[in-house]
Every structure is written in C-alpha cells, then in structure tokens.
Amino acid sequence: QVQLVESGGGLVQAGESLTLSCAASGNIFSVNAMGWYRQAPGKQRDLVATFTVGGYTNYADSVKGRFTISRNNAKNTVYLQMNSLKPDDTGVYYCNLQNWRLGRIDDEYWGQGTQVTVSS
C-alpha cells in the first residue's frame, strides 16, 4: 500500500500563486510515475503535470508556462508550483502515484484531493 498526503490548496484571486505538496509513503517501487490531476465541477479528472517513469515532465497545454512540477526523491514528495492562476484552474487537485513493474503499471494510488479555488 501507498499513502499520499496532499497539502497547499486554498482560495486565491486570479493572477496569484499557490504551491501544492504531496508526500508519499509506503510501498513505493523504484520505478514509478508521480504527478497531479485535477477535476473541475461536472468534469472528468484530467492530467495537470506529472513525472513519467523516465523522469521526464509532462504538462497539460493549459498550464504550460504557468505551472512547474518538481520532486524531492529523498522525501518522496512532489510539488506543484502554480503561478498566474486563472478561474479555469479551479478544481480538486489529486496526487497520483503509479508503481511500475516489467514495463507496465503494477498498481496506482490517489490522494484524497485538495481544493483550489481561483476567484476572478
């Protein structure tokens, strides 16, 4: 089992910044992918930013240039720095971790979610 604990959400005005954190613990494989997804009201959960198993970053087009994902491997923690926030960024942000084995996802975990609300 893996536990993901998120923090850092809140209410901000458009143009402001927030940083989300996600600390992972438990049975984390050496090969894993970790990142952030968000779900706006009435919509599906979509990728925001993630580290792939190869260590590359992948961003949604809507956040490129504004959001930055980073990680501290020693602490098994991933961060999402969100700048120039827009009302469209509002939603519940979920941390995600995939454990990979033999070239495929072995298991996948989600955090409890943290609310980000951007007012105009």
C-alpha positions as a LaTeX table, in Angstrom:
\begin{tabular}{lrrr}
\hline
Residue & $x$ (\AA) & $y$ (\AA) & $z$ (\AA) \\
\hline
Gln1 & 0.00 & 0.00 & 0.00 \\
Val2 & 0.97 & 3.61 & $-0.62$ \\
Gln3 & $-0.35$ & 6.64 & 1.20 \\
Leu4 & $-0.43$ & 10.06 & $-0.46$ \\
Val5 & $-0.94$ & 13.16 & 1.67 \\
Glu6 & $-1.63$ & 16.41 & $-0.14$ \\
Ser7 & $-1.49$ & 19.94 & 1.18 \\
Gly8 & $-1.42$ & 23.53 & $-0.03$ \\
Gly9 & $-4.80$ & 24.13 & $-1.60$ \\
Gly10 & $-6.88$ & 27.19 & $-0.90$ \\
Leu11 & $-8.73$ & 30.21 & $-2.19$ \\
Val12 & $-6.81$ & 32.79 & $-4.19$ \\
Gln13 & $-7.52$ & 35.56 & $-6.64$ \\
Ala14 & $-6.72$ & 35.37 & $-10.32$ \\
Gly15 & $-3.07$ & 36.07 & $-11.00$ \\
Glu16 & $-1.88$ & 34.81 & $-7.65$ \\
Ser17 & 0.19 & 31.71 & $-6.88$ \\
Leu18 & $-0.14$ & 28.52 & $-4.86$ \\
Thr19 & 2.13 & 25.57 & $-4.19$ \\
Leu20 & 0.77 & 22.08 & $-3.66$ \\
Ser21 & 2.70 & 19.30 & $-1.95$ \\
Cys22 & 2.20 & 15.56 & $-1.98$ \\
Ala23 & 4.13 & 13.28 & 0.34 \\
Ala24 & 4.15 & 9.58 & $-0.47$ \\
Ser25 & 4.88 & 6.77 & 1.94 \\
Gly26 & 4.63 & 3.02 & 1.97 \\
Asn27 & 5.49 & 0.50 & $-0.73$ \\
Ile28 & 6.90 & 2.80 & $-3.42$ \\
Phe29 & 8.63 & 1.00 & $-6.25$ \\
Ser30 & 11.94 & 2.26 & $-7.60$ \\
Val31 & 10.23 & 2.69 & $-10.98$ \\
Asn32 & 7.27 & 4.97 & $-10.59$ \\
Ala33 & 5.43 & 7.89 & $-12.06$ \\
Met34 & 4.05 & 10.63 & $-9.86$ \\
Gly35 & 2.09 & 13.76 & $-10.56$ \\
Trp36 & $-1.06$ & 15.85 & $-10.33$ \\
Tyr37 & $-4.51$ & 15.65 & $-11.81$ \\
Arg38 & $-7.47$ & 17.95 & $-11.32$ \\
Gln39 & $-11.22$ & 17.64 & $-11.51$ \\
Ala40 & $-13.41$ & 20.66 & $-12.08$ \\
Pro41 & $-17.08$ & 20.51 & $-11.07$ \\
Gly42 & $-19.04$ & 18.36 & $-13.50$ \\
Lys43 & $-15.95$ & 17.37 & $-15.47$ \\
Gln44 & $-13.64$ & 14.39 & $-15.67$ \\
Arg45 & $-10.33$ & 14.16 & $-13.89$ \\
Asp46 & $-7.55$ & 15.39 & $-16.17$ \\
Leu47 & $-3.78$ & 15.37 & $-16.05$ \\
Val48 & $-2.16$ & 18.63 & $-14.94$ \\
Ala49 & 1.52 & 17.73 & $-14.62$ \\
Thr50 & 3.45 & 14.57 & $-13.99$ \\
Phe51 & 6.85 & 12.93 & $-13.90$ \\
Thr52 & 6.98 & 9.95 & $-16.20$ \\
Val53 & 8.78 & 6.74 & $-15.30$ \\
Gly54 & 11.72 & 8.04 & $-17.32$ \\
Gly55 & 11.90 & 11.14 & $-15.18$ \\
Tyr56 & 10.54 & 13.47 & $-17.84$ \\
Thr57 & 7.87 & 16.04 & $-17.12$ \\
Asn58 & 4.56 & 16.17 & $-18.89$ \\
Tyr59 & 2.17 & 19.14 & $-18.68$ \\
Ala60 & $-1.33$ & 19.87 & $-19.84$ \\
Asp61 & $-1.28$ & 22.51 & $-22.57$ \\
Ser62 & $-3.45$ & 24.79 & $-20.45$ \\
Val63 & $-0.83$ & 25.07 & $-17.70$ \\
Lys64 & 2.41 & 25.15 & $-19.69$ \\
Gly65 & 4.47 & 28.16 & $-18.77$ \\
Arg66 & 2.49 & 28.78 & $-15.58$ \\
Phe67 & 2.83 & 25.59 & $-13.54$ \\
Thr68 & 6.01 & 23.76 & $-12.57$ \\
Ile69 & 6.22 & 20.26 & $-11.14$ \\
Ser70 & 9.22 & 19.29 & $-9.04$ \\
Arg71 & 10.14 & 16.48 & $-6.69$ \\
Asn72 & 12.34 & 15.64 & $-3.75$ \\
Asn73 & 13.20 & 11.97 & $-4.15$ \\
Ala74 & 14.73 & 11.72 & $-0.70$ \\
Lys75 & 11.39 & 12.76 & 0.81 \\
Asn76 & 9.20 & 11.00 & $-1.79$ \\
Thr77 & 7.46 & 14.32 & $-2.24$ \\
Val78 & 6.21 & 16.02 & $-5.37$ \\
Tyr79 & 5.32 & 19.70 & $-5.63$ \\
Leu80 & 3.23 & 21.77 & $-7.99$ \\
Gln81 & 4.07 & 25.45 & $-8.19$ \\
Met82 & 1.11 & 27.23 & $-9.75$ \\
Asn83 & 1.62 & 30.80 & $-10.95$ \\
Ser84 & $-0.68$ & 33.22 & $-12.74$ \\
Leu85 & $-3.70$ & 31.25 & $-11.62$ \\
Lys86 & $-6.92$ & 31.59 & $-13.58$ \\
Pro87 & $-10.55$ & 30.85 & $-12.60$ \\
Asp88 & $-10.39$ & 27.89 & $-15.02$ \\
Asp89 & $-7.75$ & 26.34 & $-12.76$ \\
Thr90 & $-10.40$ & 25.86 & $-10.07$ \\
Gly91 & $-10.98$ & 22.27 & $-9.04$ \\
Val92 & $-9.94$ & 19.46 & $-6.76$ \\
Tyr93 & $-6.30$ & 18.58 & $-7.30$ \\
Tyr94 & $-5.34$ & 14.95 & $-6.80$ \\
Cys95 & $-1.90$ & 13.49 & $-6.34$ \\
Asn96 & $-1.28$ & 10.27 & $-8.26$ \\
Leu97 & 1.40 & 7.62 & $-7.99$ \\
Gln98 & 1.86 & 4.65 & $-10.29$ \\
Asn99 & 4.15 & 1.78 & $-9.38$ \\
Trp100 & 5.61 & 0.15 & $-12.47$ \\
Arg101 & 6.97 & $-3.37$ & $-12.87$ \\
Leu102 & 8.18 & $-5.08$ & $-16.04$ \\
Gly103 & 7.17 & $-2.19$ & $-18.23$ \\
Arg104 & 3.60 & $-1.81$ & $-17.05$ \\
Ile105 & 1.62 & $-0.25$ & $-14.22$ \\
Asp106 & 1.53 & $-2.65$ & $-11.30$ \\
Asp107 & $-0.70$ & $-0.53$ & $-9.10$ \\
Glu108 & $-1.93$ & 3.05 & $-8.81$ \\
Tyr109 & $-2.83$ & 5.30 & $-5.92$ \\
Trp110 & $-4.66$ & 8.59 & $-5.44$ \\
Gly111 & $-4.55$ & 11.17 & $-2.70$ \\
Gln112 & $-7.66$ & 12.48 & $-1.03$ \\
Gly113 & $-7.61$ & 15.68 & $-3.08$ \\
Thr114 & $-7.10$ & 19.31 & $-2.19$ \\
Gln115 & $-9.42$ & 22.11 & $-3.30$ \\
Val116 & $-8.05$ & 25.01 & $-5.30$ \\
Thr117 & $-10.43$ & 27.89 & $-5.93$ \\
Val118 & $-9.44$ & 30.86 & $-8.07$ \\
Ser119 & $-11.74$ & 33.86 & $-7.96$ \\
Ser120 & $-11.91$ & 36.42 & $-10.74$ \\
\hline
\end{tabular}
